[in-house]
PDB file of C-alpha atoms in Angstrom:
ATOM      1  CA  MET R 291      29.797   4.899  45.222  1.00  0.00           C
ATOM      2  CA  PHE R 292      30.808   1.705  47.032  1.00  0.00           C
ATOM      3  CA  SER R 293      34.110   0.220  48.100  1.00  0.00           C
ATOM      4  CA  PRO R 294      34.970  -3.377  47.143  1.00  0.00           C
ATOM      5  CA  GLU R 295      33.924  -4.374  50.677  1.00  0.00           C
ATOM      6  CA  GLY R 296      30.458  -2.889  50.168  1.00  0.00           C
ATOM      7  CA  PRO R 297      27.246  -4.597  49.046  1.00  0.00           C
ATOM      8  CA  THR R 298      26.730  -5.874  45.528  1.00  0.00           C
ATOM      9  CA  LEU R 299      23.939  -4.562  43.304  1.00  0.00           C
ATOM     10  CA  ARG R 300      22.020  -7.769  43.897  1.00  0.00           C
ATOM     11  CA  GLU R 301      22.349  -7.418  47.667  1.00  0.00           C
ATOM     12  CA  LEU R 302      21.087  -3.842  47.506  1.00  0.00           C
ATOM     13  CA  ALA R 303      18.120  -4.942  45.401  1.00  0.00           C
ATOM     14  CA  VAL R 304      17.186  -7.643  47.922  1.00  0.00           C
ATOM     15  CA  GLN R 305      17.466  -5.098  50.717  1.00  0.00           C
ATOM     16  CA  ALA R 306      15.297  -2.567  48.877  1.00  0.00           C
ATOM     17  CA  LEU R 307      12.554  -5.163  48.394  1.00  0.00           C
ATOM     18  CA  SER R 308      12.507  -6.015  52.096  1.00  0.00           C
ATOM     19  CA  SER R 309      11.028  -4.168  55.053  1.00  0.00           C
ATOM     20  CA  VAL R 310      13.159  -1.419  56.588  1.00  0.00           C
ATOM     21  CA  GLU R 311      14.042  -3.619  59.571  1.00  0.00           C
ATOM     22  CA  HIS R 312      14.929  -6.731  57.572  1.00  0.00           C
ATOM     23  CA  GLY R 313      16.676  -4.687  54.909  1.00  0.00           C
ATOM     24  CA  TYR R 314      19.055  -3.245  57.486  1.00  0.00           C
ATOM     25  CA  ASP R 315      19.566  -6.672  59.046  1.00  0.00           C
ATOM     26  CA  LEU R 316      20.809  -7.799  55.627  1.00  0.00           C
ATOM     27  CA  LEU R 317      22.921  -4.699  54.991  1.00  0.00           C
ATOM     28  CA  ALA R 318      24.459  -4.510  58.476  1.00  0.00           C
ATOM     29  CA  PRO R 319      27.728  -6.444  57.862  1.00  0.00           C
ATOM     30  CA  LYS R 320      28.614  -4.100  54.974  1.00  0.00           C
ATOM     31  CA  PHE R 321      26.872  -0.897  56.060  1.00  0.00           C
ATOM     32  CA  ASP R 322      30.057   0.901  57.108  1.00  0.00           C
ATOM     33  CA  HIS R 323      31.393   0.448  53.563  1.00  0.00           C
ATOM     34  CA  THR R 324      28.500   2.353  51.980  1.00  0.00           C
ATOM     35  CA  PRO R 325      27.789   6.087  51.535  1.00  0.00           C
ATOM     36  CA  PHE R 326      24.729   5.629  53.771  1.00  0.00           C
ATOM     37  CA  ARG R 327      26.926   5.875  56.874  1.00  0.00           C
ATOM     38  CA  THR R 328      27.237   9.416  58.253  1.00  0.00           C
ATOM     39  CA  PRO R 329      30.619  10.851  57.182  1.00  0.00           C
ATOM     40  CA  ASP R 330      33.300  11.206  59.832  1.00  0.00           C
ATOM     41  CA  SER R 331      33.520  14.925  59.065  1.00  0.00           C
ATOM     42  CA  VAL R 332      29.917  15.402  60.248  1.00  0.00           C
ATOM     43  CA  LEU R 333      30.409  13.199  63.314  1.00  0.00           C
ATOM     44  CA  ASP R 334      33.582  15.077  64.286  1.00  0.00           C
ATOM     45  CA  ALA R 335      31.940  18.489  63.881  1.00  0.00           C
ATOM     46  CA  VAL R 336      28.994  17.497  66.062  1.00  0.00           C
ATOM     47  CA  ALA R 337      31.331  16.040  68.699  1.00  0.00           C
ATOM     48  CA  GLU R 338      33.282  19.298  68.785  1.00  0.00           C
ATOM     49  CA  ALA R 339      30.081  21.307  69.234  1.00  0.00           C
ATOM     50  CA  LEU R 340      28.897  19.011  72.041  1.00  0.00           C
ATOM     51  CA  ARG R 341      32.222  19.229  73.865  1.00  0.00           C
ATOM     52  CA  ALA R 342      31.757  22.990  74.029  1.00  0.00           C
ATOM     53  CA  THR R 343      28.427  22.584  75.873  1.00  0.00           C
ATOM     54  CA  GLY R 344      29.380  19.569  78.038  1.00  0.00           C
ATOM     55  CA  PRO R 345      30.313  17.515  79.801  1.00  0.00           C
ATOM     56  CA  HIS R 346      27.057  15.576  79.580  1.00  0.00           C
ATOM     57  CA  GLY R 347      25.819  12.808  81.820  1.00  0.00           C
ATOM     58  CA  ASP R 348      23.806  10.073  80.094  1.00  0.00           C
ATOM     59  CA  GLY R 349      23.463   9.996  76.309  1.00  0.00           C
ATOM     60  CA  LEU R 350      21.222   8.183  73.810  1.00  0.00           C
ATOM     61  CA  ASP R 351      21.915   7.587  70.119  1.00  0.00           C
ATOM     62  CA  LEU R 352      18.510   7.345  68.430  1.00  0.00           C
ATOM     63  CA  CYS R 353      18.490   4.891  65.497  1.00  0.00           C
ATOM     64  CA  CYS R 354      22.119   4.113  66.238  1.00  0.00           C
ATOM     65  CA  GLY R 355      22.772   1.698  63.368  1.00  0.00           C
ATOM     66  CA  THR R 356      26.315   0.364  63.611  1.00  0.00           C
ATOM     67  CA  GLY R 357      27.211   2.820  66.373  1.00  0.00           C
ATOM     68  CA  ALA R 358      28.879   5.814  64.720  1.00  0.00           C
ATOM     69  CA  GLY R 359      26.835   8.215  66.855  1.00  0.00           C
ATOM     70  CA  VAL R 360      27.623   6.199  69.962  1.00  0.00           C
ATOM     71  CA  ASP R 361      31.282   6.955  69.261  1.00  0.00           C
ATOM     72  CA  VAL R 362      30.402  10.667  69.419  1.00  0.00           C
ATOM     73  CA  LEU R 363      28.576  10.234  72.718  1.00  0.00           C
ATOM     74  CA  THR R 364      31.371   8.273  74.377  1.00  0.00           C
ATOM     75  CA  ALA R 365      33.608  11.284  73.722  1.00  0.00           C
ATOM     76  CA  VAL R 366      31.262  13.778  75.420  1.00  0.00           C
ATOM     77  CA  CYS R 367      29.308  11.847  78.094  1.00  0.00           C
ATOM     78  CA  ARG R 368      30.525  11.066  81.620  1.00  0.00           C
ATOM     79  CA  ASP R 369      28.251   8.308  82.845  1.00  0.00           C
ATOM     80  CA  SER R 370      26.509   6.148  80.266  1.00  0.00           C
ATOM     81  CA  VAL R 371      25.791   5.869  76.552  1.00  0.00           C
ATOM     82  CA  THR R 372      22.925   3.868  75.032  1.00  0.00           C
ATOM     83  CA  GLY R 373      22.366   2.984  71.402  1.00  0.00           C
ATOM     84  CA  VAL R 374      18.825   2.130  70.326  1.00  0.00           C
ATOM     85  CA  ASP R 375      17.812   0.619  66.984  1.00  0.00           C
ATOM     86  CA  PHE R 376      15.176  -1.821  65.764  1.00  0.00           C
ATOM     87  CA  SER R 377      17.582  -3.777  63.539  1.00  0.00           C
ATOM     88  CA  ALA R 378      19.143  -6.705  65.384  1.00  0.00           C
ATOM     89  CA  GLY R 379      21.751  -7.006  62.629  1.00  0.00           C
ATOM     90  CA  MET R 380      22.897  -3.409  62.987  1.00  0.00           C
ATOM     91  CA  LEU R 381      23.072  -3.742  66.777  1.00  0.00           C
ATOM     92  CA  ASP R 382      25.198  -6.895  66.474  1.00  0.00           C
ATOM     93  CA  VAL R 383      27.718  -5.016  64.340  1.00  0.00           C
ATOM     94  CA  ALA R 384      27.637  -2.063  66.749  1.00  0.00           C
ATOM     95  CA  ARG R 385      28.364  -4.309  69.738  1.00  0.00           C
ATOM     96  CA  ARG R 386      31.357  -5.884  68.008  1.00  0.00           C
ATOM     97  CA  ARG R 387      32.714  -2.465  67.006  1.00  0.00           C
ATOM     98  CA  THR R 388      32.458  -1.182  70.571  1.00  0.00           C
ATOM     99  CA  GLU R 389      34.106  -4.250  72.071  1.00  0.00           C
ATOM    100  CA  SER R 390      37.142  -3.850  69.822  1.00  0.00           C
ATOM    101  CA  ALA R 391      37.372  -0.023  69.908  1.00  0.00           C
ATOM    102  CA  PRO R 392      39.898   1.859  72.080  1.00  0.00           C
ATOM    103  CA  VAL R 393      38.661   4.040  74.925  1.00  0.00           C
ATOM    104  CA  PRO R 394      37.968   7.561  73.558  1.00  0.00           C
ATOM    105  CA  HIS R 395      40.060  10.445  74.833  1.00  0.00           C
ATOM    106  CA  GLY R 396      38.458  13.369  76.603  1.00  0.00           C
ATOM    107  CA  SER R 397      35.265  11.597  77.627  1.00  0.00           C
ATOM    108  CA  GLY R 398      35.494  12.834  81.209  1.00  0.00           C
ATOM    109  CA  ALA R 399      34.382   9.419  82.426  1.00  0.00           C
ATOM    110  CA  GLY R 400      37.653   8.110  83.784  1.00  0.00           C
ATOM    111  CA  ALA R 401      39.994   5.563  82.320  1.00  0.00           C
ATOM    112  CA  SER R 402      37.250   3.158  81.313  1.00  0.00           C
ATOM    113  CA  GLY R 403      34.961   5.693  79.620  1.00  0.00           C
ATOM    114  CA  PRO R 404      31.161   5.796  80.046  1.00  0.00           C
ATOM    115  CA  ARG R 405      29.134   2.581  80.240  1.00  0.00           C
ATOM    116  CA  VAL R 406      27.835   1.544  76.805  1.00  0.00           C
ATOM    117  CA  SER R 407      24.668  -0.490  76.319  1.00  0.00           C
ATOM    118  CA  TRP R 408      22.445  -1.457  73.411  1.00  0.00           C
ATOM    119  CA  VAL R 409      18.664  -1.654  73.266  1.00  0.00           C
ATOM    120  CA  ARG R 410      16.572  -3.097  70.477  1.00  0.00           C
ATOM    121  CA  ALA R 411      13.458  -0.947  70.176  1.00  0.00           C
ATOM    122  CA  ASP R 412      11.437   1.094  67.707  1.00  0.00           C
ATOM    123  CA  ALA R 413      12.265   4.812  67.862  1.00  0.00           C
ATOM    124  CA  ARG R 414       8.534   5.526  67.638  1.00  0.00           C
ATOM    125  CA  ASP R 415       7.956   3.663  70.915  1.00  0.00           C
ATOM    126  CA  LEU R 416      10.967   4.353  73.128  1.00  0.00           C
ATOM    127  CA  PRO R 417      11.118   2.357  76.391  1.00  0.00           C
ATOM    128  CA  PHE R 418      12.696   5.177  78.419  1.00  0.00           C
ATOM    129  CA  ALA R 419      11.361   7.803  80.816  1.00  0.00           C
ATOM    130  CA  ALA R 420      13.442  10.850  81.817  1.00  0.00           C
ATOM    131  CA  ALA R 421      16.623   8.777  81.535  1.00  0.00           C
ATOM    132  CA  PHE R 422      18.967  10.950  79.440  1.00  0.00           C
ATOM    133  CA  ASP R 423      20.596  14.357  79.378  1.00  0.00           C
ATOM    134  CA  LEU R 424      21.450  14.221  75.680  1.00  0.00           C
ATOM    135  CA  VAL R 425      19.889  12.488  72.658  1.00  0.00           C
ATOM    136  CA  VAL R 426      21.562  12.549  69.236  1.00  0.00           C
ATOM    137  CA  SER R 427      20.627  11.100  65.872  1.00  0.00           C
ATOM    138  CA  PHE R 428      22.462  10.903  62.554  1.00  0.00           C
ATOM    139  CA  GLY R 429      20.968  10.317  59.130  1.00  0.00           C
ATOM    140  CA  ALA R 430      17.879   8.372  60.236  1.00  0.00           C
ATOM    141  CA  PHE R 431      14.984  10.762  59.770  1.00  0.00           C
ATOM    142  CA  GLY R 432      14.274   9.792  56.174  1.00  0.00           C
ATOM    143  CA  HIS R 433      12.796   6.583  57.591  1.00  0.00           C
ATOM    144  CA  PHE R 434       9.930   8.475  59.231  1.00  0.00           C
ATOM    145  CA  LEU R 435       6.909   9.812  57.413  1.00  0.00           C
ATOM    146  CA  PRO R 436       5.888  13.395  58.245  1.00  0.00           C
ATOM    147  CA  ARG R 437       2.812  12.164  60.116  1.00  0.00           C
ATOM    148  CA  GLU R 438       5.087  10.123  62.420  1.00  0.00           C
ATOM    149  CA  LEU R 439       7.169  13.083  63.607  1.00  0.00           C
ATOM    150  CA  PRO R 440       4.817  14.204  66.429  1.00  0.00           C
ATOM    151  CA  GLY R 441       4.963  10.762  68.071  1.00  0.00           C
ATOM    152  CA  LEU R 442       8.699  10.434  67.469  1.00  0.00           C
ATOM    153  CA  PHE R 443       9.495  13.809  69.020  1.00  0.00           C
ATOM    154  CA  ALA R 444       7.112  13.234  71.927  1.00  0.00           C
ATOM    155  CA  GLY R 445       8.969   9.995  72.696  1.00  0.00           C
ATOM    156  CA  VAL R 446      12.334  11.761  72.651  1.00  0.00           C
ATOM    157  CA  HIS R 447      10.923  14.511  74.883  1.00  0.00           C
ATOM    158  CA  GLY R 448       9.778  11.882  77.363  1.00  0.00           C
ATOM    159  CA  ALA R 449      13.172  10.130  77.323  1.00  0.00           C
ATOM    160  CA  LEU R 450      14.988  13.344  78.294  1.00  0.00           C
ATOM    161  CA  ARG R 451      15.344  14.777  81.756  1.00  0.00           C
ATOM    162  CA  PRO R 452      14.217  18.400  82.234  1.00  0.00           C
ATOM    163  CA  GLY R 453      16.835  20.596  80.603  1.00  0.00           C
ATOM    164  CA  GLY R 454      18.064  17.728  78.425  1.00  0.00           C
ATOM    165  CA  ARG R 455      18.755  18.285  74.739  1.00  0.00           C
ATOM    166  CA  PHE R 456      17.933  16.553  71.468  1.00  0.00           C
ATOM    167  CA  VAL R 457      20.687  17.365  68.957  1.00  0.00           C
ATOM    168  CA  PHE R 458      21.110  16.421  65.297  1.00  0.00           C
ATOM    169  CA  PRO R 459      22.752  17.848  62.156  1.00  0.00           C
ATOM    170  CA  VAL R 460      20.738  19.001  59.154  1.00  0.00           C
ATOM    171  CA  LEU R 461      22.265  19.566  55.726  1.00  0.00           C
ATOM    172  CA  ALA R 462      20.992  22.449  53.624  1.00  0.00           C
ATOM    173  CA  PRO R 463      18.827  21.086  50.797  1.00  0.00           C
ATOM    174  CA  PRO R 464      20.413  21.220  47.337  1.00  0.00           C
ATOM    175  CA  ARG R 465      19.269  23.897  44.921  1.00  0.00           C
ATOM    176  CA  PRO R 466      17.040  22.935  41.957  1.00  0.00           C
ATOM    177  CA  SER R 467      19.876  24.033  39.684  1.00  0.00           C
ATOM    178  CA  THR R 468      22.156  21.234  40.970  1.00  0.00           C
ATOM    179  CA  SER R 469      22.383  17.599  39.928  1.00  0.00           C
ATOM    180  CA  ALA R 470      22.071  16.552  43.594  1.00  0.00           C
ATOM    181  CA  TYR R 471      18.584  18.060  43.754  1.00  0.00           C
ATOM    182  CA  TRP R 472      17.345  16.026  40.797  1.00  0.00           C
ATOM    183  CA  MET R 473      19.087  12.880  41.998  1.00  0.00           C
ATOM    184  CA  LEU R 474      17.330  13.057  45.380  1.00  0.00           C
ATOM    185  CA  LEU R 475      14.028  13.958  43.731  1.00  0.00           C
ATOM    186  CA  GLY R 476      14.378  10.941  41.457  1.00  0.00           C
ATOM    187  CA  PHE R 477      15.278   8.639  44.340  1.00  0.00           C
ATOM    188  CA  ASP R 478      12.207   9.688  46.321  1.00  0.00           C
ATOM    189  CA  ALA R 479       9.993   9.216  43.262  1.00  0.00           C
ATOM    190  CA  VAL R 480      11.333   5.699  42.708  1.00  0.00           C
ATOM    191  CA  MET R 481      10.743   4.835  46.375  1.00  0.00           C
ATOM    192  CA  ARG R 482       7.161   6.090  46.206  1.00  0.00           C
ATOM    193  CA  VAL R 483       6.466   3.951  43.146  1.00  0.00           C
ATOM    194  CA  ARG R 484       8.147   0.963  44.812  1.00  0.00           C
ATOM    195  CA  ASN R 485       6.013   1.375  47.942  1.00  0.00           C
ATOM    196  CA  ALA R 486       2.833   1.737  45.907  1.00  0.00           C
ATOM    197  CA  LEU R 487       3.511  -1.557  44.109  1.00  0.00           C
ATOM    198  CA  TRP R 488       5.335  -3.704  46.662  1.00  0.00           C
ATOM    199  CA  ARG R 489       4.814  -4.817  50.235  1.00  0.00           C
ATOM    200  CA  PRO R 490       6.214  -4.499  52.810  1.00  0.00           C
ATOM    201  CA  PRO R 491       7.093  -0.819  52.287  1.00  0.00           C
ATOM    202  CA  PHE R 492      10.652   0.469  52.591  1.00  0.00           C
ATOM    203  CA  VAL R 493      10.388   3.997  53.967  1.00  0.00           C
ATOM    204  CA  MET R 494      13.369   6.113  52.959  1.00  0.00           C
ATOM    205  CA  TYR R 495      12.734   9.577  51.556  1.00  0.00           C
ATOM    206  CA  TYR R 496      15.546  12.114  51.383  1.00  0.00           C
ATOM    207  CA  ARG R 497      13.319  15.153  50.857  1.00  0.00           C
ATOM    208  CA  ALA R 498      10.553  14.461  53.411  1.00  0.00           C
ATOM    209  CA  PHE R 499      12.416  15.856  56.448  1.00  0.00           C
ATOM    210  CA  ARG R 500      12.036  19.627  56.042  1.00  0.00           C
ATOM    211  CA  LEU R 501      13.598  21.929  58.612  1.00  0.00           C
ATOM    212  CA  GLY R 502      10.675  24.339  58.917  1.00  0.00           C
ATOM    213  CA  GLU R 503       8.166  21.557  59.549  1.00  0.00           C
ATOM    214  CA  VAL R 504      10.590  19.748  61.862  1.00  0.00           C
ATOM    215  CA  ARG R 505      11.077  22.870  63.969  1.00  0.00           C
ATOM    216  CA  ARG R 506       7.326  23.369  64.333  1.00  0.00           C
ATOM    217  CA  GLU R 507       6.796  19.754  65.421  1.00  0.00           C
ATOM    218  CA  LEU R 508       9.645  19.953  67.937  1.00  0.00           C
ATOM    219  CA  GLU R 509       8.110  23.061  69.479  1.00  0.00           C
ATOM    220  CA  ARG R 510       4.685  21.388  69.627  1.00  0.00           C
ATOM    221  CA  ALA R 511       6.310  18.464  71.452  1.00  0.00           C
ATOM    222  CA  GLY R 512       7.563  20.859  74.160  1.00  0.00           C
ATOM    223  CA  PHE R 513      11.073  21.737  72.995  1.00  0.00           C
ATOM    224  CA  GLU R 514      12.800  25.093  72.807  1.00  0.00           C
ATOM    225  CA  VAL R 515      14.565  24.950  69.447  1.00  0.00           C
ATOM    226  CA  GLY R 516      17.776  26.660  68.399  1.00  0.00           C
ATOM    227  CA  LEU R 517      19.963  26.361  65.321  1.00  0.00           C
ATOM    228  CA  ARG R 518      23.743  26.546  65.224  1.00  0.00           C
ATOM    229  CA  ALA R 519      25.886  26.645  62.103  1.00  0.00           C
ATOM    230  CA  LEU R 520      28.689  24.091  61.882  1.00  0.00           C
ATOM    231  CA  PRO R 521      31.491  26.306  60.530  1.00  0.00           C
ATOM    232  CA  ALA R 522      33.627  23.410  59.310  1.00  0.00           C
ATOM    233  CA  PHE R 523      31.317  23.063  56.287  1.00  0.00           C
ATOM    234  CA  GLY R 524      31.261  26.705  55.238  1.00  0.00           C
ATOM    235  CA  THR R 525      28.392  28.579  53.629  1.00  0.00           C
ATOM    236  CA  ARG R 526      26.444  28.530  50.390  1.00  0.00           C
ATOM    237  CA  ASP R 527      26.487  31.302  47.811  1.00  0.00           C
ATOM    238  CA  ASP R 528      23.778  33.212  49.691  1.00  0.00           C
ATOM    239  CA  GLY R 529      25.753  33.061  52.956  1.00  0.00           C
ATOM    240  CA  SER R 530      23.541  30.449  54.629  1.00  0.00           C
ATOM    241  CA  PRO R 531      25.256  27.524  56.406  1.00  0.00           C
ATOM    242  CA  ARG R 532      25.751  24.282  54.523  1.00  0.00           C
ATOM    243  CA  VAL R 533      25.191  22.295  57.728  1.00  0.00           C
ATOM    244  CA  ARG R 534      23.280  23.331  60.839  1.00  0.00           C
ATOM    245  CA  LEU R 535      22.998  21.694  64.225  1.00  0.00           C
ATOM    246  CA  VAL R 536      19.447  21.559  65.577  1.00  0.00           C
ATOM    247  CA  GLU R 537      19.477  21.892  69.378  1.00  0.00           C
ATOM    248  CA  ALA R 538      16.095  21.162  70.947  1.00  0.00           C
ATOM    249  CA  ARG R 539      15.957  21.607  74.720  1.00  0.00           C
ATOM    250  CA  ARG R 540      13.333  20.090  76.990  1.00  0.00           C
ATOM    251  CA  ALA R 541      12.405  23.207  78.896  1.00  0.00           C
ATOM    252  CA  ASP R 542      10.157  22.051  81.735  1.00  0.00           C
TER     253      ASP R 542
END
């Protein structure tokens, strides 16, 4: 699962026995060499979908990690892009990546591209008010317990300007007949046992973020919610999309 540049088994064990914040501080230098990073195919498909509805003004990458989602935003936003994360280690890697990266094509922001900034903050307590036209997030929602979603979505709602959108991809859950289903079920079970026996907890559950519940909580937070299939990933046997894009619009 890991390239030679990725973390060792011992390093992963130390991370897993840490808090979420400290664990990602430790993993940050090697994070991009793990399967935990959102695949480029997903990032590219979301960028293509956002180009079709843009250009956008100011964008926020929620739980930005090492900045892969910021790369998407710099391609579709005119004015500014902000990455927010509570891991100082991940933000340090993101800053270095941005400083050495070429200017993206097609950003609509001129030769220099949109302004990019980084903010260390907890996604459950965002320090922004009506500052963004677009918020994206990739692969971070397993770090939030279901009871935390109302506060998380309310914070995103408050960070958006009226008419702004909160956009993120959601993969169709694997069927019980597949090995992936049992692998994710087993992972979540191990994490629950770990958190029952060890402190501080490390919250990461692959099966806790359920689309039906998520949609209800987004609507309660004041969003109008739509779903769009990402055609690049095809459909399952029953014709349903393998990957959907959730588009939640602040309506007021």
